[in-house]
Short mmCIF file of C-alpha atoms and ligand atoms in Angstrom, two decimals:
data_model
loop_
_atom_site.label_atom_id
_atom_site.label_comp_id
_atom_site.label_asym_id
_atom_site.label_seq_id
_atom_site.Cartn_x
_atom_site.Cartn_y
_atom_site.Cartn_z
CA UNK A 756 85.26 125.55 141.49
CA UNK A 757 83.94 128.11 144.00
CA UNK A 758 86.81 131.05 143.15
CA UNK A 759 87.09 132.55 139.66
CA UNK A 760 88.89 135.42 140.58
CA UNK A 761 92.37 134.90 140.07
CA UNK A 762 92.32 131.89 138.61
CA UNK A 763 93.70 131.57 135.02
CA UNK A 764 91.16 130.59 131.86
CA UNK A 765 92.12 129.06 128.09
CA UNK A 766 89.21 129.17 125.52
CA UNK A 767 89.48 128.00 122.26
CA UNK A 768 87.72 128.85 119.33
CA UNK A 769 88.30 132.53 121.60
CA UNK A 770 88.69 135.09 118.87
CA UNK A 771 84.84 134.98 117.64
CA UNK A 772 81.57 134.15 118.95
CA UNK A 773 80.69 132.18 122.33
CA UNK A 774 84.57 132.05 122.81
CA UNK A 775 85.31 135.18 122.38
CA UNK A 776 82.15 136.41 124.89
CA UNK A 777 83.44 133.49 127.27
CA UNK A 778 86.68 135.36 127.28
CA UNK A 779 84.80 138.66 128.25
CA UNK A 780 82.49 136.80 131.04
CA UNK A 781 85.89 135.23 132.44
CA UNK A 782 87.58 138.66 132.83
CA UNK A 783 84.72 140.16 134.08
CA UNK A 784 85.14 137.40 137.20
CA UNK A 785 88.97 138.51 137.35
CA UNK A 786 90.50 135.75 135.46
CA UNK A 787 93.45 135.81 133.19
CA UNK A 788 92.30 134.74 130.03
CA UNK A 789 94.33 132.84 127.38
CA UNK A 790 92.41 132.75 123.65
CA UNK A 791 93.62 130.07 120.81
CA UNK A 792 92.59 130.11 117.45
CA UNK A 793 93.47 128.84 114.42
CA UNK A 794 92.68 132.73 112.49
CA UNK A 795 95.49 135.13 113.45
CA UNK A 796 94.56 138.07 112.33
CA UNK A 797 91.12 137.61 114.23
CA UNK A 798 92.92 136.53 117.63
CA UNK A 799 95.53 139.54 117.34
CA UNK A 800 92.11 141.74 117.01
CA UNK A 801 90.14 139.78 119.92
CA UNK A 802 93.10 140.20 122.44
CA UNK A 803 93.72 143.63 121.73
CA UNK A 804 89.92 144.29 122.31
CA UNK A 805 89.67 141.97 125.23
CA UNK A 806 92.66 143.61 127.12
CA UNK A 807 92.19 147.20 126.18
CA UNK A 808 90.75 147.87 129.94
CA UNK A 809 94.05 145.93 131.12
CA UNK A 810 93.02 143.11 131.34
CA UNK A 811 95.15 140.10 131.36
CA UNK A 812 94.55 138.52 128.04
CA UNK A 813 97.55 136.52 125.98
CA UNK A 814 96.93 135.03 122.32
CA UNK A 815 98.23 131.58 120.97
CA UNK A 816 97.87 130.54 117.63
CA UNK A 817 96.39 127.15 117.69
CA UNK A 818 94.97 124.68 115.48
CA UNK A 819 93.29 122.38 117.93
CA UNK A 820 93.16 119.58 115.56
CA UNK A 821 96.92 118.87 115.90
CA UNK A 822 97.93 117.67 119.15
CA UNK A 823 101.04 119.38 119.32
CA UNK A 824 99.59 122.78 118.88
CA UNK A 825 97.39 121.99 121.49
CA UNK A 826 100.76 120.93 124.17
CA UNK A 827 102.43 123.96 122.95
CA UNK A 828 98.89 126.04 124.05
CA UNK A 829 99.28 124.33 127.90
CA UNK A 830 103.11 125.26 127.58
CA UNK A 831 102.42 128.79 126.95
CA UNK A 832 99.71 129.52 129.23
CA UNK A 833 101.67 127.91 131.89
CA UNK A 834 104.42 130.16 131.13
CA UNK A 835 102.27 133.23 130.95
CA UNK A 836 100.05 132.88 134.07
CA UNK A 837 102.15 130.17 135.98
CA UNK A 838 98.72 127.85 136.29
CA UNK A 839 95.02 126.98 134.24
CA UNK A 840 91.84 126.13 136.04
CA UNK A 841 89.49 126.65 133.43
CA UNK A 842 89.29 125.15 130.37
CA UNK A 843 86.81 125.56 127.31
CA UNK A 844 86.91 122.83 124.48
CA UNK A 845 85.17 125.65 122.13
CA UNK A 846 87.02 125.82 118.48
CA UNK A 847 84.67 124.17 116.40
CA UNK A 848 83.31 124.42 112.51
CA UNK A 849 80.57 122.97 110.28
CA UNK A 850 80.78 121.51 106.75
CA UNK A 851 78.87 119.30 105.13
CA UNK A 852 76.32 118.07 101.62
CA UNK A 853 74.28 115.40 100.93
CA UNK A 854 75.57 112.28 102.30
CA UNK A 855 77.17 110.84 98.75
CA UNK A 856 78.40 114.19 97.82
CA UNK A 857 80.23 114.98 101.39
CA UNK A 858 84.23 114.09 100.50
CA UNK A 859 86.48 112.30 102.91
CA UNK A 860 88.48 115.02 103.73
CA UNK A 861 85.44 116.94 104.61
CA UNK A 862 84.80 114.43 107.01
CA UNK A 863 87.73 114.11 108.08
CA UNK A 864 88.40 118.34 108.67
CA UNK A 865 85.23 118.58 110.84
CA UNK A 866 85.87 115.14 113.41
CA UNK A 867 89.67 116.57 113.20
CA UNK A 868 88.49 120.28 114.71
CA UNK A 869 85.04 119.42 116.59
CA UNK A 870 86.08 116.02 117.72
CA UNK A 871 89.81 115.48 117.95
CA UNK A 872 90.76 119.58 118.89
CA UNK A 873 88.13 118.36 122.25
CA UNK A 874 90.36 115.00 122.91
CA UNK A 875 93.20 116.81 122.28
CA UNK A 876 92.31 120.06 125.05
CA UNK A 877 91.00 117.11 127.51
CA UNK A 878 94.32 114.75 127.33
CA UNK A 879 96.39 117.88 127.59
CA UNK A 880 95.17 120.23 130.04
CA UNK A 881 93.39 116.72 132.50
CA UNK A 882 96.53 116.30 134.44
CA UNK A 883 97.03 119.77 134.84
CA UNK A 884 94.27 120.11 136.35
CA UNK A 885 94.50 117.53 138.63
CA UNK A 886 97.78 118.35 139.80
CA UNK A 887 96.90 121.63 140.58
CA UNK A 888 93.86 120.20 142.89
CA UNK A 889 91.03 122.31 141.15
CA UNK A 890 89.88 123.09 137.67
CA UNK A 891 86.45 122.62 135.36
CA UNK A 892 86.40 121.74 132.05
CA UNK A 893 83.66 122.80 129.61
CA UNK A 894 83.86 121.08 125.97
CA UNK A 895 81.49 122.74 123.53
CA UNK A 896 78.70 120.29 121.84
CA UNK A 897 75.53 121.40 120.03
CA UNK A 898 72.18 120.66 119.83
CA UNK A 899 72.82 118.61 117.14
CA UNK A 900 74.49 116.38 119.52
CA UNK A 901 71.48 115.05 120.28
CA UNK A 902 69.13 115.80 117.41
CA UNK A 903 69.60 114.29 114.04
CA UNK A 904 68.52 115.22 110.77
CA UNK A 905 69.00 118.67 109.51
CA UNK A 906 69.72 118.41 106.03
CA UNK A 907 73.82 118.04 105.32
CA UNK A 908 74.65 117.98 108.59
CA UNK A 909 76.09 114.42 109.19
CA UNK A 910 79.82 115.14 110.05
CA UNK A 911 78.58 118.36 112.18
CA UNK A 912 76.20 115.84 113.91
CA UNK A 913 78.68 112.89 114.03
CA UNK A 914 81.28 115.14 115.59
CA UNK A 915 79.05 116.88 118.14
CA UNK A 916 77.25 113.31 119.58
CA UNK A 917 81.22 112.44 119.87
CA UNK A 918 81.49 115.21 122.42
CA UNK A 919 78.81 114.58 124.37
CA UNK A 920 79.50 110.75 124.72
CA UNK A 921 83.16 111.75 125.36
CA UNK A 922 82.53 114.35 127.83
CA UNK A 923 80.14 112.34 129.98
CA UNK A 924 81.95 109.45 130.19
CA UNK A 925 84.48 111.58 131.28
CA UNK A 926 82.50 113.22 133.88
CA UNK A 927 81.24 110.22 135.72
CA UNK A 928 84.59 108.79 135.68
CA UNK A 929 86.27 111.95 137.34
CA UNK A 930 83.24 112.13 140.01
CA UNK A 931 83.63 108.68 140.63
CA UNK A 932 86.91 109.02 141.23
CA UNK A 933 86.13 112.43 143.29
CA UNK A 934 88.64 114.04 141.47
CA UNK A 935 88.86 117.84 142.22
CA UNK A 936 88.21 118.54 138.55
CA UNK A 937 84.55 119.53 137.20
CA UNK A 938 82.70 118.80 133.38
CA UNK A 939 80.05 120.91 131.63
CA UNK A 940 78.44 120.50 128.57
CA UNK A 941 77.98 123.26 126.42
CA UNK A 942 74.96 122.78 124.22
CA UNK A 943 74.36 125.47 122.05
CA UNK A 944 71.33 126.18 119.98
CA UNK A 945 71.60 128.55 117.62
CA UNK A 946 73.45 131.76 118.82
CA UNK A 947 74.53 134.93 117.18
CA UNK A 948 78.30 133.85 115.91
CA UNK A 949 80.62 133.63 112.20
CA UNK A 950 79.08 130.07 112.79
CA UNK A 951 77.28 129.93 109.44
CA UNK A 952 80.49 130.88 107.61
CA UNK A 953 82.87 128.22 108.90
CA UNK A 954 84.23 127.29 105.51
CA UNK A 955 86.68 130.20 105.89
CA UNK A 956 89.11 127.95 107.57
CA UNK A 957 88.48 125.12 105.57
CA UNK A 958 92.07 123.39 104.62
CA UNK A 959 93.29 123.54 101.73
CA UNK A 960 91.85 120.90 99.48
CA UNK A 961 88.27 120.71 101.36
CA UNK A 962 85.99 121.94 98.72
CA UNK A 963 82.35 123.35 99.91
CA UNK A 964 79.06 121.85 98.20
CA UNK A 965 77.29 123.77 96.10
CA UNK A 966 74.15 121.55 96.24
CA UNK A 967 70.53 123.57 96.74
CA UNK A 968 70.20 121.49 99.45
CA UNK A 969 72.85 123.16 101.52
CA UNK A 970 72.54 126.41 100.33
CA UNK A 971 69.05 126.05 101.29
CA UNK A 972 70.19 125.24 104.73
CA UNK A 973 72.86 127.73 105.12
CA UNK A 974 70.48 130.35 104.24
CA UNK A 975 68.21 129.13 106.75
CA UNK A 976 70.45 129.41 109.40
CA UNK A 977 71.75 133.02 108.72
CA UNK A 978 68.08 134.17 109.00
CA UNK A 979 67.61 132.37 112.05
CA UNK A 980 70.95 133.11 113.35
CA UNK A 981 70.19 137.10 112.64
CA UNK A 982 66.48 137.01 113.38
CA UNK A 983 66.79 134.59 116.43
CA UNK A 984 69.90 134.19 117.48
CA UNK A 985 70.85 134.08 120.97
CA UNK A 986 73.29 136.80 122.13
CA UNK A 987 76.65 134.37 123.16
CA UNK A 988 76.89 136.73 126.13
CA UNK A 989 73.81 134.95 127.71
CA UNK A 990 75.48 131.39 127.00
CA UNK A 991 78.77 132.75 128.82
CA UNK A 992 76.38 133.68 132.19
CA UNK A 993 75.14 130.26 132.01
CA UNK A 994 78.65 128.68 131.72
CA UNK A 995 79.95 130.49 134.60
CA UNK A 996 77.08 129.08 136.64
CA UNK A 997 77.61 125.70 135.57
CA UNK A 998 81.37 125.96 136.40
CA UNK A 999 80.73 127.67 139.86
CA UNK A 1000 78.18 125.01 140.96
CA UNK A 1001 79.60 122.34 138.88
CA UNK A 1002 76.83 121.40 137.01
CA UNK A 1003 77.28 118.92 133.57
CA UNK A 1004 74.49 119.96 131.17
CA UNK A 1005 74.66 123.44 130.04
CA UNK A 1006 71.37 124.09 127.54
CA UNK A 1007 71.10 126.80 125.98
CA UNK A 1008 67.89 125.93 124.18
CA UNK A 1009 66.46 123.40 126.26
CA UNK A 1010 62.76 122.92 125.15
CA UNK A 1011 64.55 122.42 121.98
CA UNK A 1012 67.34 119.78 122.52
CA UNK A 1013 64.78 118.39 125.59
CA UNK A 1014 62.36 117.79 123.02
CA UNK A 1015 64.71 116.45 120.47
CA UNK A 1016 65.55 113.57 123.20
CA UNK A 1017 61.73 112.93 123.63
CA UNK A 1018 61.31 112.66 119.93
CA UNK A 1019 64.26 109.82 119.81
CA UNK A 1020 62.34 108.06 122.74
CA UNK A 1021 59.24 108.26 121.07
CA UNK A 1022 61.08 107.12 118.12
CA UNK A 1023 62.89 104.31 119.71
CA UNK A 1024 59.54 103.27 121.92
CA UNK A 1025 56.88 103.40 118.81
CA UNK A 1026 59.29 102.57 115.37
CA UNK A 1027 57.92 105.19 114.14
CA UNK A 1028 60.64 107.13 112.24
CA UNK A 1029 62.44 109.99 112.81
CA UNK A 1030 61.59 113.30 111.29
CA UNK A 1031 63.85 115.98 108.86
CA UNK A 1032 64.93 119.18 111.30
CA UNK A 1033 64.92 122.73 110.79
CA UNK A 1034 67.80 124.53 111.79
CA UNK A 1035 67.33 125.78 115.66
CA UNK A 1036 65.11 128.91 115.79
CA UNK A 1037 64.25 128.85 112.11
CA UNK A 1038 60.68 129.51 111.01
N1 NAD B 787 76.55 129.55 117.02
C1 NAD B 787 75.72 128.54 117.16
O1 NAD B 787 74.52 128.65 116.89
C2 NAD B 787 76.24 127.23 117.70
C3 NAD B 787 75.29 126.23 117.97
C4 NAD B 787 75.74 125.03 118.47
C5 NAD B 787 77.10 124.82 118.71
N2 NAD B 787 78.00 125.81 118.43
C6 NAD B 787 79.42 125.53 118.71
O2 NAD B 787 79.98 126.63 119.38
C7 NAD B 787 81.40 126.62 119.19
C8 NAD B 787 81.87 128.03 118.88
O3 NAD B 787 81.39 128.40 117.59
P1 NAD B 787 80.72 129.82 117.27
O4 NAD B 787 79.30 129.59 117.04
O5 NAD B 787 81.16 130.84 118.23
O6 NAD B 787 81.35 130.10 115.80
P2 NAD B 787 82.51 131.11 115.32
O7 NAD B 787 82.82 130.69 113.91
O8 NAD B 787 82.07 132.50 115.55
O9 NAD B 787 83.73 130.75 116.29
C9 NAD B 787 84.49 129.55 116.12
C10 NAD B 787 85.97 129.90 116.31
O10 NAD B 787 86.74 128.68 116.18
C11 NAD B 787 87.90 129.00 115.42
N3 NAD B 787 88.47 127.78 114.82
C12 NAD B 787 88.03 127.11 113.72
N4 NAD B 787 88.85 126.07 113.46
C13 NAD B 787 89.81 126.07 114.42
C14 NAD B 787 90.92 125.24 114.68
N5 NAD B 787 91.23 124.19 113.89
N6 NAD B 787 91.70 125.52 115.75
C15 NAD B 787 91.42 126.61 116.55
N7 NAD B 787 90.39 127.43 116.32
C16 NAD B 787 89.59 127.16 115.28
C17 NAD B 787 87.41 130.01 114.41
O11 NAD B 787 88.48 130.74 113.83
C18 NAD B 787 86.47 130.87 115.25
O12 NAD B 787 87.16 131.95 115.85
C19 NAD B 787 81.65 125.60 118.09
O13 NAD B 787 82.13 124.40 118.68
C20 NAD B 787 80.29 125.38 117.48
O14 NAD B 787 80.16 124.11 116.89
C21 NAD B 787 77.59 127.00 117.92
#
Protein backbone atom coordinates (compact mmCIF):
# COMPACT_ATOMS: atom_id res chain seq x y z
CA UNK A 1 0.00 0.00 0.00
CA UNK A 2 1.36 3.48 -0.82
CA UNK A 3 -1.88 5.58 0.84
CA UNK A 4 -2.73 5.25 4.54
CA UNK A 5 -4.68 8.16 4.78
CA UNK A 6 -8.12 7.35 4.46
CA UNK A 7 -7.95 4.01 4.36
CA UNK A 8 -9.72 2.00 7.13
CA UNK A 9 -7.50 -0.27 9.84
CA UNK A 10 -8.74 -3.42 12.28
CA UNK A 11 -6.19 -4.44 15.03
CA UNK A 12 -6.73 -7.01 17.30
CA UNK A 13 -5.44 -7.58 20.52
CA UNK A 14 -6.10 -3.29 20.14
CA UNK A 15 -7.07 -2.32 23.65
CA UNK A 16 -3.40 -2.88 25.27
CA UNK A 17 0.07 -2.89 24.24
CA UNK A 18 1.54 -3.01 20.51
CA UNK A 19 -2.22 -3.02 19.44
CA UNK A 20 -3.32 -0.49 21.14
CA UNK A 21 -0.02 1.87 19.99
CA UNK A 22 -0.71 0.38 16.37
CA UNK A 23 -4.10 1.93 16.72
CA UNK A 24 -2.45 5.35 17.69
CA UNK A 25 0.35 5.10 14.75
CA UNK A 26 -2.68 4.26 12.28
CA UNK A 27 -4.65 7.42 13.26
CA UNK A 28 -1.82 9.42 13.29
CA UNK A 29 -1.58 8.44 9.23
CA UNK A 30 -5.46 9.36 9.02
CA UNK A 31 -6.92 6.00 9.17
CA UNK A 32 -10.11 4.89 10.73
CA UNK A 33 -9.25 2.49 13.17
CA UNK A 34 -11.39 -0.49 14.30
CA UNK A 35 -9.94 -2.26 17.82
CA UNK A 36 -11.21 -6.00 18.88
CA UNK A 37 -10.59 -7.51 22.00
CA UNK A 38 -11.70 -10.08 23.92
CA UNK A 39 -11.54 -7.54 27.53
CA UNK A 40 -14.44 -5.05 27.36
CA UNK A 41 -13.95 -2.96 29.84
CA UNK A 42 -10.28 -2.36 28.49
CA UNK A 43 -11.54 -1.77 24.75
CA UNK A 44 -14.46 0.66 25.98
CA UNK A 45 -11.33 2.56 27.81
CA UNK A 46 -8.85 2.26 24.66
CA UNK A 47 -11.50 3.72 22.20
CA UNK A 48 -12.54 6.39 24.31
CA UNK A 49 -8.79 7.37 24.68
CA UNK A 50 -7.95 6.70 21.10
CA UNK A 51 -10.85 8.94 19.75
CA UNK A 52 -10.85 11.68 22.29
CA UNK A 53 -9.05 14.08 19.53
CA UNK A 54 -11.96 12.83 17.10
CA UNK A 55 -10.64 10.47 15.77
CA UNK A 56 -12.44 7.76 14.04
CA UNK A 57 -12.09 4.82 16.31
CA UNK A 58 -15.10 2.00 16.73
CA UNK A 59 -14.79 -1.02 19.34
CA UNK A 60 -15.89 -4.74 18.73
CA UNK A 61 -15.83 -7.21 21.23
CA UNK A 62 -14.02 -10.13 19.84
CA UNK A 63 -12.65 -13.30 20.85
CA UNK A 64 -10.46 -14.12 17.91
CA UNK A 65 -10.33 -17.71 18.71
CA UNK A 66 -13.94 -18.29 17.52
CA UNK A 67 -14.42 -17.85 13.96
CA UNK A 68 -17.64 -16.37 14.12
CA UNK A 69 -16.60 -13.53 16.29
CA UNK A 70 -14.03 -12.93 13.99
CA UNK A 71 -16.94 -12.71 10.64
CA UNK A 72 -19.04 -10.66 12.85
CA UNK A 73 -15.62 -8.20 13.39
CA UNK A 74 -15.37 -7.91 9.17
CA UNK A 75 -19.28 -7.36 9.29
CA UNK A 76 -19.03 -4.52 11.58
CA UNK A 77 -16.15 -2.72 10.33
CA UNK A 78 -17.60 -2.96 6.97
CA UNK A 79 -20.64 -1.41 8.24
CA UNK A 80 -18.84 1.28 10.14
CA UNK A 81 -16.23 2.50 7.60
CA UNK A 82 -17.81 0.94 4.36
CA UNK A 83 -14.15 -0.85 3.54
CA UNK A 84 -10.66 -2.46 5.51
CA UNK A 85 -7.22 -2.26 4.03
CA UNK A 86 -5.26 -2.96 6.90
CA UNK A 87 -5.29 -5.71 8.92
CA UNK A 88 -3.24 -6.71 12.17
CA UNK A 89 -3.41 -10.44 13.37
CA UNK A 90 -2.26 -9.01 17.00
CA UNK A 91 -4.55 -10.63 19.98
CA UNK A 92 -2.31 -12.99 21.39
CA UNK A 93 -1.46 -14.55 25.13
CA UNK A 94 1.12 -16.80 26.83
CA UNK A 95 0.63 -19.75 29.20
CA UNK A 96 2.55 -22.40 29.91
CA UNK A 97 4.76 -25.05 32.80
CA UNK A 98 6.96 -27.67 32.48
CA UNK A 99 6.16 -29.81 29.66
CA UNK A 100 4.30 -32.81 31.84
CA UNK A 101 2.64 -30.33 34.01
CA UNK A 102 1.19 -28.01 30.98
CA UNK A 103 -2.78 -29.34 30.72
CA UNK A 104 -4.54 -29.86 27.45
CA UNK A 105 -6.69 -27.14 27.68
CA UNK A 106 -3.77 -24.94 28.26
CA UNK A 107 -2.60 -26.00 25.10
CA UNK A 108 -5.33 -25.87 23.57
CA UNK A 109 -6.35 -21.88 24.90
CA UNK A 110 -2.97 -20.55 23.60
CA UNK A 111 -2.95 -22.40 19.68
CA UNK A 112 -6.87 -21.35 19.93
CA UNK A 113 -5.89 -17.34 20.50
CA UNK A 114 -2.18 -17.11 18.99
CA UNK A 115 -2.73 -19.60 16.28
CA UNK A 116 -6.33 -20.09 15.26
CA UNK A 117 -7.57 -16.07 16.17
CA UNK A 118 -4.44 -15.47 13.08
CA UNK A 119 -6.22 -18.21 10.62
CA UNK A 120 -9.29 -16.99 11.56
CA UNK A 121 -8.40 -12.80 10.77
CA UNK A 122 -6.51 -14.20 7.46
CA UNK A 123 -9.58 -16.48 6.02
CA UNK A 124 -11.90 -13.66 6.92
CA UNK A 125 -10.63 -10.39 6.05
CA UNK A 126 -8.23 -12.27 2.55
CA UNK A 127 -11.06 -11.83 0.18
CA UNK A 128 -11.85 -8.60 1.36
CA UNK A 129 -8.97 -7.50 0.61
CA UNK A 130 -8.67 -8.71 -2.61
CA UNK A 131 -11.85 -7.54 -3.75
CA UNK A 132 -11.21 -4.26 -2.79
CA UNK A 133 -7.79 -4.34 -5.00
CA UNK A 134 -5.42 -3.21 -2.07
CA UNK A 135 -4.78 -4.11 1.50
CA UNK A 136 -1.62 -5.51 3.83
CA UNK A 137 -1.89 -7.84 6.33
CA UNK A 138 0.42 -7.96 9.37
CA UNK A 139 -0.05 -11.19 11.73
CA UNK A 140 1.84 -10.80 14.99
CA UNK A 141 4.63 -13.67 15.77
CA UNK A 142 7.43 -13.43 18.35
CA UNK A 143 10.79 -14.08 18.70
CA UNK A 144 10.03 -17.17 20.01
CA UNK A 145 8.90 -18.07 16.64
CA UNK A 146 12.10 -18.79 15.83
CA UNK A 147 13.99 -19.41 19.04
CA UNK A 148 13.27 -22.34 21.23
CA UNK A 149 13.85 -23.02 24.69
CA UNK A 150 12.88 -20.58 27.30
CA UNK A 151 11.78 -22.47 30.11
CA UNK A 152 7.68 -23.26 29.93
CA UNK A 153 7.26 -21.81 26.92
CA UNK A 154 6.27 -24.70 24.53
CA UNK A 155 2.62 -23.79 23.54
CA UNK A 156 3.77 -19.91 23.35
CA UNK A 157 6.59 -21.24 21.04
CA UNK A 158 4.45 -23.87 19.20
CA UNK A 159 1.85 -21.23 18.47
CA UNK A 160 4.18 -18.43 17.39
CA UNK A 161 6.49 -20.84 14.76
CA UNK A 162 2.69 -21.60 13.49
CA UNK A 163 2.45 -17.97 12.50
CA UNK A 164 5.40 -17.52 10.91
CA UNK A 165 5.14 -20.76 8.74
CA UNK A 166 1.50 -19.69 8.08
CA UNK A 167 2.17 -16.22 7.21
CA UNK A 168 4.99 -16.90 4.78
CA UNK A 169 3.51 -19.42 2.98
CA UNK A 170 0.93 -17.10 2.62
CA UNK A 171 3.04 -14.37 1.41
CA UNK A 172 4.80 -16.11 -1.39
CA UNK A 173 1.64 -17.50 -2.53
CA UNK A 174 -0.14 -13.99 -2.78
CA UNK A 175 3.16 -12.47 -4.57
CA UNK A 176 3.19 -15.24 -6.76
CA UNK A 177 -0.01 -14.76 -7.63
CA UNK A 178 0.67 -10.76 -7.75
CA UNK A 179 -2.19 -10.28 -5.79
CA UNK A 180 -2.69 -6.58 -4.74
CA UNK A 181 -2.57 -7.66 -1.11
CA UNK A 182 0.79 -7.30 1.09
CA UNK A 183 2.23 -9.69 4.38
CA UNK A 184 4.41 -8.57 7.29
CA UNK A 185 5.68 -10.31 10.02
CA UNK A 186 5.60 -8.88 13.25
CA UNK A 187 8.36 -10.23 15.41
CA UNK A 188 8.43 -8.86 18.63
CA UNK A 189 11.10 -9.12 21.24
CA UNK A 190 10.31 -8.14 24.36
CA UNK A 191 8.31 -4.81 24.49
CA UNK A 192 6.72 -2.81 27.23
CA UNK A 193 2.96 -4.48 27.26
CA UNK A 194 0.24 -6.49 30.04
CA UNK A 195 2.19 -9.30 28.13
CA UNK A 196 3.57 -10.95 31.27
CA UNK A 197 0.09 -11.07 32.81
CA UNK A 198 -1.84 -12.89 30.09
CA UNK A 199 -3.50 -15.34 32.42
CA UNK A 200 -6.16 -12.68 33.06
CA UNK A 201 -8.14 -13.95 30.17
CA UNK A 202 -7.48 -17.36 30.72
CA UNK A 203 -10.97 -19.45 30.21
CA UNK A 204 -12.53 -20.71 32.61
CA UNK A 205 -11.12 -24.06 33.59
CA UNK A 206 -7.34 -23.23 32.41
CA UNK A 207 -5.52 -23.31 35.62
CA UNK A 208 -1.93 -21.40 35.80
CA UNK A 209 1.27 -23.41 37.11
CA UNK A 210 2.57 -22.65 40.10
CA UNK A 211 5.91 -24.45 39.44
CA UNK A 212 9.34 -22.31 40.48
CA UNK A 213 10.20 -22.86 37.21
CA UNK A 214 7.67 -20.50 35.76
CA UNK A 215 7.50 -18.18 38.35
CA UNK A 216 11.11 -17.94 37.87
CA UNK A 217 10.47 -17.07 34.31
CA UNK A 218 7.64 -14.77 34.71
CA UNK A 219 9.62 -12.80 37.06
CA UNK A 220 12.29 -12.63 34.65
CA UNK A 221 10.37 -11.20 32.11
CA UNK A 222 8.64 -8.38 34.17
CA UNK A 223 12.19 -7.13 35.02
CA UNK A 224 13.20 -7.26 31.59
CA UNK A 225 9.98 -6.10 30.29
CA UNK A 226 10.25 -2.89 32.86
CA UNK A 227 14.01 -2.51 32.74
CA UNK A 228 14.31 -3.21 28.91
CA UNK A 229 11.41 -3.17 27.33
CA UNK A 230 10.90 -1.66 24.08
CA UNK A 231 8.36 1.20 23.95
CA UNK A 232 5.41 -0.56 21.42
CA UNK A 233 5.30 2.91 19.87
CA UNK A 234 8.71 2.18 18.13
CA UNK A 235 7.33 -1.35 16.86
CA UNK A 236 4.16 0.60 15.39
CA UNK A 237 6.84 3.08 13.24
CA UNK A 238 8.38 0.02 12.01
CA UNK A 239 5.04 -1.62 11.00
CA UNK A 240 3.92 1.28 9.12
CA UNK A 241 7.14 1.09 7.12
CA UNK A 242 6.83 -2.41 6.43
CA UNK A 243 3.18 -1.91 5.24
CA UNK A 244 4.06 1.24 3.10
CA UNK A 245 6.98 -0.51 1.30
CA UNK A 246 5.60 -3.88 1.67
CA UNK A 247 8.20 -5.50 3.31
CA UNK A 248 7.59 -9.32 5.11
CA UNK A 249 9.95 -9.44 8.11
CA UNK A 250 9.30 -6.91 10.67
CA UNK A 251 12.18 -7.41 13.66
CA UNK A 252 11.99 -5.74 16.31
CA UNK A 253 15.03 -7.25 17.98
CA UNK A 254 16.94 -8.46 15.22
CA UNK A 255 20.51 -9.29 16.54
CA UNK A 256 18.41 -11.27 18.80
CA UNK A 257 15.99 -13.44 16.69
CA UNK A 258 19.02 -13.14 13.75
CA UNK A 259 21.16 -14.80 16.09
CA UNK A 260 18.67 -17.25 17.35
CA UNK A 261 18.45 -18.54 13.51
CA UNK A 262 22.35 -18.78 13.42
CA UNK A 263 22.34 -20.74 16.59
CA UNK A 264 19.70 -23.40 14.94
CA UNK A 265 22.12 -23.51 11.86
CA UNK A 266 24.96 -24.03 13.89
CA UNK A 267 22.90 -26.48 15.67
CA UNK A 268 21.59 -28.27 12.70
CA UNK A 269 25.26 -28.04 10.80
CA UNK A 270 27.50 -29.30 14.00
CA UNK A 271 24.79 -31.73 16.25
CA UNK A 272 25.73 -29.95 18.75
CA UNK A 273 22.62 -29.22 20.88
CA UNK A 274 20.63 -26.48 21.42
CA UNK A 275 20.95 -24.25 24.41
CA UNK A 276 18.16 -23.10 27.42
CA UNK A 277 17.07 -19.16 26.59
CA UNK A 278 16.66 -16.27 28.67
CA UNK A 279 13.76 -14.30 28.19
CA UNK A 280 14.57 -11.37 25.45
CA UNK A 281 16.46 -8.48 27.12
CA UNK A 282 16.88 -10.23 30.44
CA UNK A 283 20.20 -10.06 32.25
N1 LIG B 1 5.24 -7.70 24.57
C1 LIG B 1 6.19 -8.50 24.12
O1 LIG B 1 7.33 -8.49 24.59
C2 LIG B 1 5.87 -9.42 22.97
C3 LIG B 1 6.94 -10.14 22.41
C4 LIG B 1 6.67 -10.98 21.35
C5 LIG B 1 5.38 -11.10 20.84
N2 LIG B 1 4.36 -10.38 21.40
C6 LIG B 1 3.02 -10.54 20.81
O2 LIG B 1 2.44 -9.27 20.64
C7 LIG B 1 1.02 -9.42 20.59
C8 LIG B 1 0.37 -8.33 21.44
O3 LIG B 1 0.65 -8.60 22.81
P1 LIG B 1 1.13 -7.47 23.84
O4 LIG B 1 2.53 -7.74 24.16
O5 LIG B 1 0.72 -6.14 23.40
O6 LIG B 1 0.31 -7.94 25.16
P2 LIG B 1 -1.00 -7.31 25.87
O7 LIG B 1 -1.44 -8.35 26.86
O8 LIG B 1 -0.68 -5.96 26.37
O9 LIG B 1 -2.05 -7.21 24.67
C9 LIG B 1 -2.70 -8.37 24.14
C10 LIG B 1 -4.17 -8.02 23.91
O10 LIG B 1 -4.82 -9.18 23.34
C11 LIG B 1 -6.10 -9.29 23.98
N3 LIG B 1 -6.62 -10.67 23.86
C12 LIG B 1 -6.24 -11.76 24.58
N4 LIG B 1 -6.98 -12.82 24.20
C13 LIG B 1 -7.81 -12.41 23.22
C14 LIG B 1 -8.80 -13.06 22.44
N5 LIG B 1 -9.09 -14.36 22.59
N6 LIG B 1 -9.47 -12.33 21.51
C15 LIG B 1 -9.20 -10.99 21.36
N7 LIG B 1 -8.30 -10.33 22.09
C16 LIG B 1 -7.60 -11.04 23.00
C17 LIG B 1 -5.84 -8.86 25.40
O11 LIG B 1 -7.04 -8.52 26.09
C18 LIG B 1 -4.90 -7.68 25.21
O12 LIG B 1 -5.61 -6.47 25.08
C19 LIG B 1 0.73 -10.84 21.04
O13 LIG B 1 0.46 -11.64 19.90
C20 LIG B 1 2.03 -11.28 21.68
O14 LIG B 1 2.21 -12.67 21.63
C21 LIG B 1 4.58 -9.55 22.46
Amino acid sequence: MKELRGRVAVVTGGASGIGYALAQRFIAEGMKVVIADIEEKALDEAVASLGADGAQVHGVRTDVSRAEDVEALARATLDRFGGVHVVCNNAGVESGAPFLDIPLNTWEWVLKVNFWGVLHGCRTFLPLLKEQGEGHIVNTASTAAFATGLPTFAPYSVSKFAVHALSENLDIELRTAGEPVGVSLLVPGMTKSRMADAERNRPEGVTPSEAPERRAVLDMIRSAMKNNGLDPSVTADQVVDAILNDRFFVLTHPEETIGAVKARLHSMETGEPSAVRKPSGAQ
